[in-house]
Coordinates of C-alpha atoms in Angstrom, one line a residue:
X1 CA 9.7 29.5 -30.7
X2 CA 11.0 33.1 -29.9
X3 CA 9.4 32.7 -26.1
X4 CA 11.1 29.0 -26.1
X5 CA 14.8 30.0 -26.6
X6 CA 14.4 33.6 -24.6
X7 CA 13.4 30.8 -22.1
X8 CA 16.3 28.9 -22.6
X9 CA 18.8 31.4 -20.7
X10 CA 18.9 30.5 -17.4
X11 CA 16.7 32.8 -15.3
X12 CA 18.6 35.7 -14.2
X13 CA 17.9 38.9 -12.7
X14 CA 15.3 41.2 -14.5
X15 CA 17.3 44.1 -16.4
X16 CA 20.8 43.2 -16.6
X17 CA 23.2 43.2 -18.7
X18 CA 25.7 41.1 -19.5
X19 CA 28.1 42.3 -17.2
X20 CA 25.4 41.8 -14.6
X21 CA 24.3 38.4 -15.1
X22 CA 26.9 36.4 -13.7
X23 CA 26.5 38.7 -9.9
X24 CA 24.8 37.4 -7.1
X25 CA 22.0 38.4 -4.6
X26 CA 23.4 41.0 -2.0
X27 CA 22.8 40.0 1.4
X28 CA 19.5 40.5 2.2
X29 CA 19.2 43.6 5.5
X30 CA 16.0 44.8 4.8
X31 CA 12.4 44.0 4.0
X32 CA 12.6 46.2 1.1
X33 CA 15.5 43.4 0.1
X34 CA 13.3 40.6 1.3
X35 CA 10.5 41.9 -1.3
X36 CA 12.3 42.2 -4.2
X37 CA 14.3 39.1 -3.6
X38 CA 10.9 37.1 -2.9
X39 CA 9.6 38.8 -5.9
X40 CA 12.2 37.9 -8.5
X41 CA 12.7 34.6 -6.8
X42 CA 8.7 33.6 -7.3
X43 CA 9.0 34.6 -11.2
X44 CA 11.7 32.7 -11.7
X45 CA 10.5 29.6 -10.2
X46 CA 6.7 29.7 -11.6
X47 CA 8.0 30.6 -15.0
X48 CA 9.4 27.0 -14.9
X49 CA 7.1 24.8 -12.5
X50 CA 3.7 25.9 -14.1
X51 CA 4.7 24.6 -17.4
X52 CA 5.9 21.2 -15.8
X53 CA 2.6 20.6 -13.7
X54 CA 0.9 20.9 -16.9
X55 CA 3.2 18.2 -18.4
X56 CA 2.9 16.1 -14.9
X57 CA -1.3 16.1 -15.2
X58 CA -0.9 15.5 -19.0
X59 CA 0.7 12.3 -18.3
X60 CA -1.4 11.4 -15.1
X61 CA -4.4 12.5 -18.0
X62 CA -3.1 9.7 -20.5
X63 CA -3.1 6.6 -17.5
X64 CA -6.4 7.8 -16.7
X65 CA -8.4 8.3 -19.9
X66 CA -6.7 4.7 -20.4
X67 CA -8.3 3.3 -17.3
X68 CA -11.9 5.4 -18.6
X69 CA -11.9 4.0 -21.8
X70 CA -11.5 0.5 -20.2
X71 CA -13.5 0.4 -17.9
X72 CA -16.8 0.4 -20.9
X73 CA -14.9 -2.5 -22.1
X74 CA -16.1 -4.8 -18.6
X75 CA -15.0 -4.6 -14.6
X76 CA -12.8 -7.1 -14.5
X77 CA -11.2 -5.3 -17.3
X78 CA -10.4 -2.1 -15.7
X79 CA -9.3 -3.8 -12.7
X80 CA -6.8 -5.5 -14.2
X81 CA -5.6 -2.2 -16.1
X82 CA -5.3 -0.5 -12.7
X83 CA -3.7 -3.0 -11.3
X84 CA -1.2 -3.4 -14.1
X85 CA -0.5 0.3 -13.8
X86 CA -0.7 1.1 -10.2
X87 CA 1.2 -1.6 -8.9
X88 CA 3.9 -2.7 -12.0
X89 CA 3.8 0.6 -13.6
X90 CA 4.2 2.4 -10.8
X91 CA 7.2 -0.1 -9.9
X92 CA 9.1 0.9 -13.1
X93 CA 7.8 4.7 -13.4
X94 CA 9.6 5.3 -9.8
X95 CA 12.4 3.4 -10.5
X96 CA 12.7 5.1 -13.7
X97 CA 12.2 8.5 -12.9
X98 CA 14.9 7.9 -10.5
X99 CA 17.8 7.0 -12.7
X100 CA 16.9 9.9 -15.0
X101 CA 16.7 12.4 -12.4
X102 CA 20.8 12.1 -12.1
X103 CA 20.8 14.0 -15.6
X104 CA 18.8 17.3 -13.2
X105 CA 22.0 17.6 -11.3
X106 CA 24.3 17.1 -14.0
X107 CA 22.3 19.3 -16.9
X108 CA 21.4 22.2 -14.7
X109 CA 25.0 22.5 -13.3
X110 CA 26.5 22.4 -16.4
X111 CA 24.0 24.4 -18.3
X112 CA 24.6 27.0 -15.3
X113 CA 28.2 27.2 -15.7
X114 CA 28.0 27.5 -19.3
X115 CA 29.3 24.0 -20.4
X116 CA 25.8 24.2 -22.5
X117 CA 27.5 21.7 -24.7
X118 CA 27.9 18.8 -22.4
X119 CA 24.2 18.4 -22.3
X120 CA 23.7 16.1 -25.2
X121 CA 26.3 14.1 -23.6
X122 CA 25.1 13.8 -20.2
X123 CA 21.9 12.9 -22.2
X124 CA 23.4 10.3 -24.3
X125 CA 24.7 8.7 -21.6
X126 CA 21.7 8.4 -19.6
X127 CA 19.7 7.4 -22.7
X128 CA 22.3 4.6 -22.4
X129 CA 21.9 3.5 -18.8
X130 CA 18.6 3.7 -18.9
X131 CA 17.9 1.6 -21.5
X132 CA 20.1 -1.2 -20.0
X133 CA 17.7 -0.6 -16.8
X134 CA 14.8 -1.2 -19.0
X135 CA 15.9 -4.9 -19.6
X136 CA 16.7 -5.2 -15.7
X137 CA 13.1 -4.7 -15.1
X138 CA 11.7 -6.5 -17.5
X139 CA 10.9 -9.8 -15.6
X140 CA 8.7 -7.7 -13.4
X141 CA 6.7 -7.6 -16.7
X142 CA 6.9 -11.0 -18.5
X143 CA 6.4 -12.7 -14.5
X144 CA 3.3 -9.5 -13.5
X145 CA 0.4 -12.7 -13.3
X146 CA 2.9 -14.4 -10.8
X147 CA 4.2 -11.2 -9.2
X148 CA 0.2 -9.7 -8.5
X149 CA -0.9 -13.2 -7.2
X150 CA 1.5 -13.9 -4.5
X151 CA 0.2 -10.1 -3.7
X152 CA -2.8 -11.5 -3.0
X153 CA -4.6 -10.7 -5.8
X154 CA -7.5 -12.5 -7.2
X155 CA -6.7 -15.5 -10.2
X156 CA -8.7 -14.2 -12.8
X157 CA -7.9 -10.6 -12.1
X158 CA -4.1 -11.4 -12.1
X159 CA -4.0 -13.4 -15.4
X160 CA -5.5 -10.3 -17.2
X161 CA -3.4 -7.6 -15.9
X162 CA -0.1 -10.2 -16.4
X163 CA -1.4 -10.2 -20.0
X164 CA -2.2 -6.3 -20.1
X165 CA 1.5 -5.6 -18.4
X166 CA 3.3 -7.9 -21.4
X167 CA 1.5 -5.7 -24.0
X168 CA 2.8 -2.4 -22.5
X169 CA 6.5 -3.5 -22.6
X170 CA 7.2 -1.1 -25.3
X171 CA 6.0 2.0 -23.1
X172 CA 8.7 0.8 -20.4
X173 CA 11.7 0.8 -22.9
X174 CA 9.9 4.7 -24.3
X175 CA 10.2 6.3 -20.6
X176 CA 14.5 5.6 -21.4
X177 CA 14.5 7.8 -23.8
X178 CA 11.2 10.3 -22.2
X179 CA 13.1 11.2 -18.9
X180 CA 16.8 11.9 -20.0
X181 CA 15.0 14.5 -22.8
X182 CA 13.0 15.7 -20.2
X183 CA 15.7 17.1 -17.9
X184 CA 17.7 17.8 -20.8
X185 CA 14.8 20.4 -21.4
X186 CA 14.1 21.2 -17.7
X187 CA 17.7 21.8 -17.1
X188 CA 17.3 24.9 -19.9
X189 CA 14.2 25.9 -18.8
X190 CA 12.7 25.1 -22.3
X191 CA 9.5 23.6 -20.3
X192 CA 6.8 25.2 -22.6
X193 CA 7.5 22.7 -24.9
X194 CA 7.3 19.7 -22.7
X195 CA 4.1 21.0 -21.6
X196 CA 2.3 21.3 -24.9
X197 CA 3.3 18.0 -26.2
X198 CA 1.9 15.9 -23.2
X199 CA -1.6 18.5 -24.1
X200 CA -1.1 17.0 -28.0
X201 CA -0.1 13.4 -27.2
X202 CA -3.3 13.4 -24.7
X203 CA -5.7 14.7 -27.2
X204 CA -4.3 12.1 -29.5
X205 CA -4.7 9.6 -27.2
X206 CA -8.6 9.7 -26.9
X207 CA -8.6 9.1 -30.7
X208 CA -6.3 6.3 -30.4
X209 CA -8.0 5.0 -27.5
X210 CA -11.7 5.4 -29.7
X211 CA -10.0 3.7 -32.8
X212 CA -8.5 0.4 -31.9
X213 CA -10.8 -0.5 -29.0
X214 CA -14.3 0.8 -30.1
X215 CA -13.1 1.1 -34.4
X216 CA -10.8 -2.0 -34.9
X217 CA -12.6 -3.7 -31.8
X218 CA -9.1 -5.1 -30.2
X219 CA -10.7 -4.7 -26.4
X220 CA -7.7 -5.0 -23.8
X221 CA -5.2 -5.2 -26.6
X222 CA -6.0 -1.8 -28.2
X223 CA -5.8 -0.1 -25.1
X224 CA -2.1 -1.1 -24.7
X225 CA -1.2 -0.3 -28.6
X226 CA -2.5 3.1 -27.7
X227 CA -0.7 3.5 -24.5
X228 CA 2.3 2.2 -26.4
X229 CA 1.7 4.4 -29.3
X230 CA 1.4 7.7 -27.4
X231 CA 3.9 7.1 -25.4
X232 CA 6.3 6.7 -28.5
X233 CA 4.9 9.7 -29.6
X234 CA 5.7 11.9 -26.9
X235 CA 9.2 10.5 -27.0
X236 CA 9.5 11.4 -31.0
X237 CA 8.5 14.8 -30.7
X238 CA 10.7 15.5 -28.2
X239 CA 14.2 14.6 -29.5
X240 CA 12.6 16.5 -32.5
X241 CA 12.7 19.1 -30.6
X242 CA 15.8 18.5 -29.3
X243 CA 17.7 18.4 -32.4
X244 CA 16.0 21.0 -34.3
X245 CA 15.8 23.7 -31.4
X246 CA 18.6 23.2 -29.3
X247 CA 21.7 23.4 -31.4
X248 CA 23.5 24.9 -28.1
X249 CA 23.1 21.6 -26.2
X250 CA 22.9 18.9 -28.8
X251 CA 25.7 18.8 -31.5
X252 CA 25.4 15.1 -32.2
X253 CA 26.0 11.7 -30.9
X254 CA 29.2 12.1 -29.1
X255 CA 31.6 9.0 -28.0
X256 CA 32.0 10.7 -25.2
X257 CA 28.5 9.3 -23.8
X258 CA 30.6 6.3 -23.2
X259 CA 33.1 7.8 -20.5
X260 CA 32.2 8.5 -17.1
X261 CA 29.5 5.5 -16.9
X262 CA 30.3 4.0 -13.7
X263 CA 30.2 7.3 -12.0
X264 CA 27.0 8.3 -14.0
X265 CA 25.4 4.9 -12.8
X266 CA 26.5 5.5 -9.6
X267 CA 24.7 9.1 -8.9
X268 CA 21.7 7.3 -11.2
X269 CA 21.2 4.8 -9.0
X270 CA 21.3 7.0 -5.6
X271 CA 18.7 9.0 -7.5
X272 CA 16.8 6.0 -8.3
X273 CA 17.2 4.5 -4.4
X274 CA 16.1 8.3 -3.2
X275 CA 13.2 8.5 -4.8
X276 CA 11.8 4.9 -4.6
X277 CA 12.0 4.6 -0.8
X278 CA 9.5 7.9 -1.2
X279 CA 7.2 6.2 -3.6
X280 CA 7.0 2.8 -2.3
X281 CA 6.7 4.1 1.1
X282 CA 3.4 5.5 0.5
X283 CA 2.1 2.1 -1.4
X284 CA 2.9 0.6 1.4
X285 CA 0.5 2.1 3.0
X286 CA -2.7 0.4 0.8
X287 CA -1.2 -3.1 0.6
X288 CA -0.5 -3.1 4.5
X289 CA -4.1 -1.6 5.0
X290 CA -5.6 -4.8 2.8
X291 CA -4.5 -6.8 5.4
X292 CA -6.2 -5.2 8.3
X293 CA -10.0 -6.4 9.6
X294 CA -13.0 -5.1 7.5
X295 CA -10.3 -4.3 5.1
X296 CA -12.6 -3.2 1.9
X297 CA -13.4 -0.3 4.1
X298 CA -9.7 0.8 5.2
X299 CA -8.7 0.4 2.0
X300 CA -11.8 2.4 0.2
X301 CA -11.6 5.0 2.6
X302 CA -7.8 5.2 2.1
X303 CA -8.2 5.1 -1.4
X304 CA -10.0 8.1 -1.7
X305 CA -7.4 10.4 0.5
X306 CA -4.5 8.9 -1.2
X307 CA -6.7 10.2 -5.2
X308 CA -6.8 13.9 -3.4
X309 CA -2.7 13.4 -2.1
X310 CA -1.6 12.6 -5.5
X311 CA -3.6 15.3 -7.0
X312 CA -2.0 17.5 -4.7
X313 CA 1.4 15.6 -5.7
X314 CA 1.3 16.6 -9.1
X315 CA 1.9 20.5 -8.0
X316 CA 4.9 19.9 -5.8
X317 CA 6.1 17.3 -7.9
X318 CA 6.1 20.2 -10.3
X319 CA 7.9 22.3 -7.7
X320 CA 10.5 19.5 -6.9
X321 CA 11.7 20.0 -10.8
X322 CA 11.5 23.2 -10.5
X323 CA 13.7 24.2 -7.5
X324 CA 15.7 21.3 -9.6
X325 CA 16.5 23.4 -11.9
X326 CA 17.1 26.8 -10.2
X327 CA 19.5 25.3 -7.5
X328 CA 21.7 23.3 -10.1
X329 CA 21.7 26.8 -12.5
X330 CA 22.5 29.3 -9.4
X331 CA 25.4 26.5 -8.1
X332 CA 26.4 26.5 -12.0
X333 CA 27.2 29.8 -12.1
X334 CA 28.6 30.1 -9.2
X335 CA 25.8 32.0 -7.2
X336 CA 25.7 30.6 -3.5
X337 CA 23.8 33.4 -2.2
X338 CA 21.3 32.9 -5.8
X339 CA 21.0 29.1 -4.3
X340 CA 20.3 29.9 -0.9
X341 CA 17.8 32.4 -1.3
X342 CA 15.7 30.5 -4.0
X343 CA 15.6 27.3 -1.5
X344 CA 14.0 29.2 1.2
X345 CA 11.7 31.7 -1.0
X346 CA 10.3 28.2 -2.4
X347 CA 10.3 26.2 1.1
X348 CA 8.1 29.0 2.4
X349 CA 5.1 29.5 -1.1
X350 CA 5.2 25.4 -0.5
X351 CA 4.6 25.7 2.8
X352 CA 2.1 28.3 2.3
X353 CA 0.3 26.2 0.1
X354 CA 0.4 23.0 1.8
X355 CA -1.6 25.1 4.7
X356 CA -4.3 26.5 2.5
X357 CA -4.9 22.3 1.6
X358 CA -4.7 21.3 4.8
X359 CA -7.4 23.9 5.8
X360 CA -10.0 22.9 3.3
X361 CA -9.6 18.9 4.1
X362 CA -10.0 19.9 7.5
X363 CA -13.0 22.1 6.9
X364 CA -14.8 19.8 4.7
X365 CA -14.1 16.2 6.1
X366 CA -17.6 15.1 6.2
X367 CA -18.3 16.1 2.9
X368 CA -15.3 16.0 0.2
X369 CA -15.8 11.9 0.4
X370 CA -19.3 12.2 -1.6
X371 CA -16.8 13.2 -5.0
X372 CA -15.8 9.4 -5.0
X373 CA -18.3 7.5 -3.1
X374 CA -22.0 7.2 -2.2
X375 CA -21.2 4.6 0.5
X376 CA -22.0 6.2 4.3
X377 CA -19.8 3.7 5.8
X378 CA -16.8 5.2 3.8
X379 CA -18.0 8.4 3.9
X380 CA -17.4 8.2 7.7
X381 CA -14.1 6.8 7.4
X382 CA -13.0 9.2 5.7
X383 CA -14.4 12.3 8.3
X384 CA -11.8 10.1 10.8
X385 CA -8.7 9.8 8.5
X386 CA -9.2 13.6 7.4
X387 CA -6.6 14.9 9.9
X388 CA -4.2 12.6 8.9
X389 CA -5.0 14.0 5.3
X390 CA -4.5 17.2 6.4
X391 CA -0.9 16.2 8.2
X392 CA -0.1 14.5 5.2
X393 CA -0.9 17.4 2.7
X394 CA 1.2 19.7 4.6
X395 CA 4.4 17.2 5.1
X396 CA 4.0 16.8 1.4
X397 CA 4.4 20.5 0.7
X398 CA 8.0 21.2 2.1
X399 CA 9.5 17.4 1.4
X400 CA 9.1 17.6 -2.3
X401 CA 10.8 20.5 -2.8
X402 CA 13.6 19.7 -0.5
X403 CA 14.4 16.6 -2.5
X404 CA 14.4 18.8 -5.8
X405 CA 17.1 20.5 -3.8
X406 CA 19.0 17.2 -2.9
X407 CA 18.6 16.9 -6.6
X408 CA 19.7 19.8 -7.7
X409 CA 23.2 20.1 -5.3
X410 CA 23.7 16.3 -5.8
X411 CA 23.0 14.8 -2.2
X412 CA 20.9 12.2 -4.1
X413 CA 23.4 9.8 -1.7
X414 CA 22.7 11.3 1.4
X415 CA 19.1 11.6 1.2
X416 CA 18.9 8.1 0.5
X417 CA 20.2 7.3 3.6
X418 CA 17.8 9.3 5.5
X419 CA 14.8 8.3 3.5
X420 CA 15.9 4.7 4.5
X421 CA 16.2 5.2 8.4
X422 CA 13.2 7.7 8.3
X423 CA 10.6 5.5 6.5
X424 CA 11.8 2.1 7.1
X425 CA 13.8 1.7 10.2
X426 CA 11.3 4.0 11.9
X427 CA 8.2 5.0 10.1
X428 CA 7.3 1.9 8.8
X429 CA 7.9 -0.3 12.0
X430 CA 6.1 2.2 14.6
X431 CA 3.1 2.0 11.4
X432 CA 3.0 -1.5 12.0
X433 CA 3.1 -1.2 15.6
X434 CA 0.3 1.0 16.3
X435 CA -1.7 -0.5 13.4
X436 CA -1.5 -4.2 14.5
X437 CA -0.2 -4.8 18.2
X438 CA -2.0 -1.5 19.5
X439 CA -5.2 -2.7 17.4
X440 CA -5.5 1.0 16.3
X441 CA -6.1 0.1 12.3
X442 CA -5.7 2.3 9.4
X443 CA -5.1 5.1 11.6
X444 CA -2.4 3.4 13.5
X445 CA -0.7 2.4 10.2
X446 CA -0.9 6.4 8.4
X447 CA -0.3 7.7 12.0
X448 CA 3.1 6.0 12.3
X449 CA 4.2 6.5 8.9
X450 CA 3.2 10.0 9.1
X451 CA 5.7 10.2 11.9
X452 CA 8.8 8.7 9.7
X453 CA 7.7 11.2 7.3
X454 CA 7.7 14.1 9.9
X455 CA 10.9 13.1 11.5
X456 CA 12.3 12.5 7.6
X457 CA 10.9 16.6 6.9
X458 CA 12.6 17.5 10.2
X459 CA 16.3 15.8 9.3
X460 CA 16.1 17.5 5.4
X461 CA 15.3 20.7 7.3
X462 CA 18.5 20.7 9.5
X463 CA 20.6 19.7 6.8
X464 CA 19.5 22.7 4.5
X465 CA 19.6 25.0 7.9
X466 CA 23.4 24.1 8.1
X467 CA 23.9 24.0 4.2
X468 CA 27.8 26.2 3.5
X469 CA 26.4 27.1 -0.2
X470 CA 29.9 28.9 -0.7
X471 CA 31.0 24.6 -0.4
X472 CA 28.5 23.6 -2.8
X473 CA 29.6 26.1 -5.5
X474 CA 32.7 24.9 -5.0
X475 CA 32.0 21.3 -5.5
X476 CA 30.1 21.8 -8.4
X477 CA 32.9 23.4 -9.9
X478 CA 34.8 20.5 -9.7
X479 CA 31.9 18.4 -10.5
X480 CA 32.6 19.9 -13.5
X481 CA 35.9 19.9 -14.2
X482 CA 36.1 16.0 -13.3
X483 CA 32.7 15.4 -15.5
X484 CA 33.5 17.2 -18.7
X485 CA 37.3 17.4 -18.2
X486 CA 39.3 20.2 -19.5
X487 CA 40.4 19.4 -23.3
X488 CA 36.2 18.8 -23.7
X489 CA 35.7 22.2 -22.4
X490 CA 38.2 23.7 -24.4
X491 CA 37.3 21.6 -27.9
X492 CA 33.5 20.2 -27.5
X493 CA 33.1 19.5 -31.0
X494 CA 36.3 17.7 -31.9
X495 CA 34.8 14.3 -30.3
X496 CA 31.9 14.5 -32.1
X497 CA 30.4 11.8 -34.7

């Protein structure tokens, strides 16, 4: 635990002392302060992300290894599973992951100011929002049969994953109390734990998996008792963790997680709108698609780009939490020239790496398919949506990370709004257009979007470009003081129970 809580003090400049920690960058003149910034800078923000991507495909590890398992049990089995989690889960996931991502702005501001004791609160009260959420979404679960037929799909295929989506209901109400602990964590860069409970729970969830579908023989029913299961698991061990290893941040259940709600559930909620409008914007893509002629095709061939997007997701979704967390400490402690300098040191590596992906798709189009399919008629449709791929890939490697900065100054608000006008006054529309009117199919449909995307990127980039980070600090500050309010500062343990 020694590595965990040196990790916990928010990552300042290599060698300093105390008197030094609280300073900010220089300016930078020179390339010699270019390197050392860039340096420093990259240390900082891999020390943090690689631990969360390994969380991220842990969890993307458990949903699969749940679809593996089921789909020995039959096919109409492990459609039903992958429609239950693709379409409803991924519903609630986004939606979810939304509302908790308020507590990154909130956590990493305060933990960079040194209001480390507000934490627990800010937890509390998402725990508490979030759990009301749960019960707002739960019709989406009890009605899923309903829901996935007027979607169009099949009877039989519907009934199932209605029935598999009821079961699961416990894992919803588990992701209340799973986010809020997570950027709790993130927000004190304590990610190395994170990252080796999802490797636990996802070993244990094999066995679970083996025992009550192949041991106790429960089919369809024991694949949702272990989904449930681990889930909970991953949940217990970390407020475990929380209360035995971060005495700092969590001093007990506080009334205070009852003050401030409306203006907690107000930022939750732009955080929630922000990040929805991202993920439903890409889904739209598949169930538009199913609509299109030969459609098994488009939506096969689509399929498979969308598997090596998300893969790719999972590193700058680690990223996004990442420049989270840096932004929100360096605005904390009042380090504008800290915030500005870690923004564009990450912009450029994810830009860097969104090339290098965007290269190999291009340079192995005709061949990459053959990892998912044997069918030549895919295989070719995939050569011909490739490029898109490629434009996709390389979008996908700046937007993340400038939402983890939306996140982390708290312009969850603003963000929505462009997200909105971006994807779905624009994007979406000129999609349909070229796909349907101009008779130009899949390609017309990604093509379009990709531009609501690119003009989205574009808009995010301006913003950042005329970013006054001096203002930010100073909004933060006040964040703070309004947030916390003096007399908690002062006396943080006199409210607590």
């Amino acid at each position: 635990m020694a590595a965990e809580e040196a990790a916990a003090v928010p990552l300042l400049t290599e060698n300093t002392g105390p008197e030094e920690e609280d300073k900010d960058y220089e300016a930078v003149v020179s390339v010699r302060d270019v390197r050392n910034v860039f340096w420093k800078e990259s240390v900082k923000l891999w020390t943090i992300a690689g631990p969360i991507i390994c969380t991220i495909v842990c969890n993307y590890g458990i949903n699969s290894l749940t679809n593996i398992f089921v789909g020995h049990i039959g096919e109409l089995q492990l459609s039903a599973v992958t429609i239950s989690l693709s379409v409803i889960g991924t519903f609630s996931f986004g939606f979810m992951l939304g509302m908790g991502s308020a507590l990154e702005t909130l956590c990493g501001q305060a933990f960079g100011a040194g209001q480390v004791h507000m934490l627990g609160i800010y937890m509390q009260r998402s725990w508490l929002i979030l759990l009301v959420s749960c019960f707002f979404l739960l019709p989406f679960y009890i009605f899923a049969a309903p829901i996935l037929k007027i979607l169009g799909q099949a009877d039989d295929v519907a009934d199932l994953a209605g029935k598999f989506t009821i079961l699961v209901i416990p894992q919803l109400f588990s992701l209340a109390v799973n986010f809020p602990t997570q950027k709790f964590l993130q927000a004190q860069s304590k990610v190395n734990a994170l990252a080796w409970i999802g490797f636990v729970a996802m070993v244990l969830h094999v066995g679970l998996l083996w025992l009550f579908i192949y041991f106790f023989n429960w089919g369809l029913t024991g694949a949702a008792v272990a989904f449930d299961l681990t889930s909970w698991l991953i949940v217990i061990a970390q407020v475990v963790y929380v209360i035995c290893w971060c005495n700092e941040g969590w001093s007990g259940f506080s009334m205070l997680a009852f003050k401030e709600l409306w203006a907690f559930v107000r930022l939750s909620l732009a955080s929630a709108v922000m990040l929805c409008l991202e993920i439903w914007y890409l889904m739209s893509v598949i169930v538009l698609t199913g609509h299109l002629k030969n459609a098994v095709i488009a939506v096969d061939s689509l399929s498979v780009c969308m598997n090596l997007n998300g893969w790719e997701a999972m590193l700058f979704i680690g990223i996004n939490a990442a420049i989270s967390v840096r932004v929100s400490n360096e605005l904390g402690m009042g380090r504008p020239l800290g915030a500005k300098y870690s923004v564009y040191v990450t912009v450029f590596q994810s830009l860097l790496i969104g090339i290098f992906f965007a290269v190999v798709i291009l340079l192995t189009k005709d061949d990459f398919s053959v990892i998912f399919t044997n069918s030549k008629e895919v295989q070719e449709a995939v050569s011909r949506l490739a490029y898109l791929l490629g434009i996709t890939m390389l979008l996908n490697s700046v937007q993340p990370v400038i939402s983890g900065v939306a996140i982390g100054g708290g312009w969850q608000a603003l963000v929505a709004y462009i997200n909105l006008g971006c994807y779905y006054i624009f994007g979406l529309p000129l999609g349909v257009l070229l796909g349907y009117t101009a008779g130009l199919g899949v390609i017309g449909l990604w093509g379009g979007m990709i531009c609501g995307t690119a003009l989205q990127t574009l808009l995010l980039l301006i913003v950042l470009y005329k970013t006054n980070w001096n203002k930010e600090v100073e909004q933060t500050t006040e964040r703070m003081r309004l947030w916390a309010g003096q007399d908690v500062i002062e006396k943080p343990a006199d409210q607590h129970i």
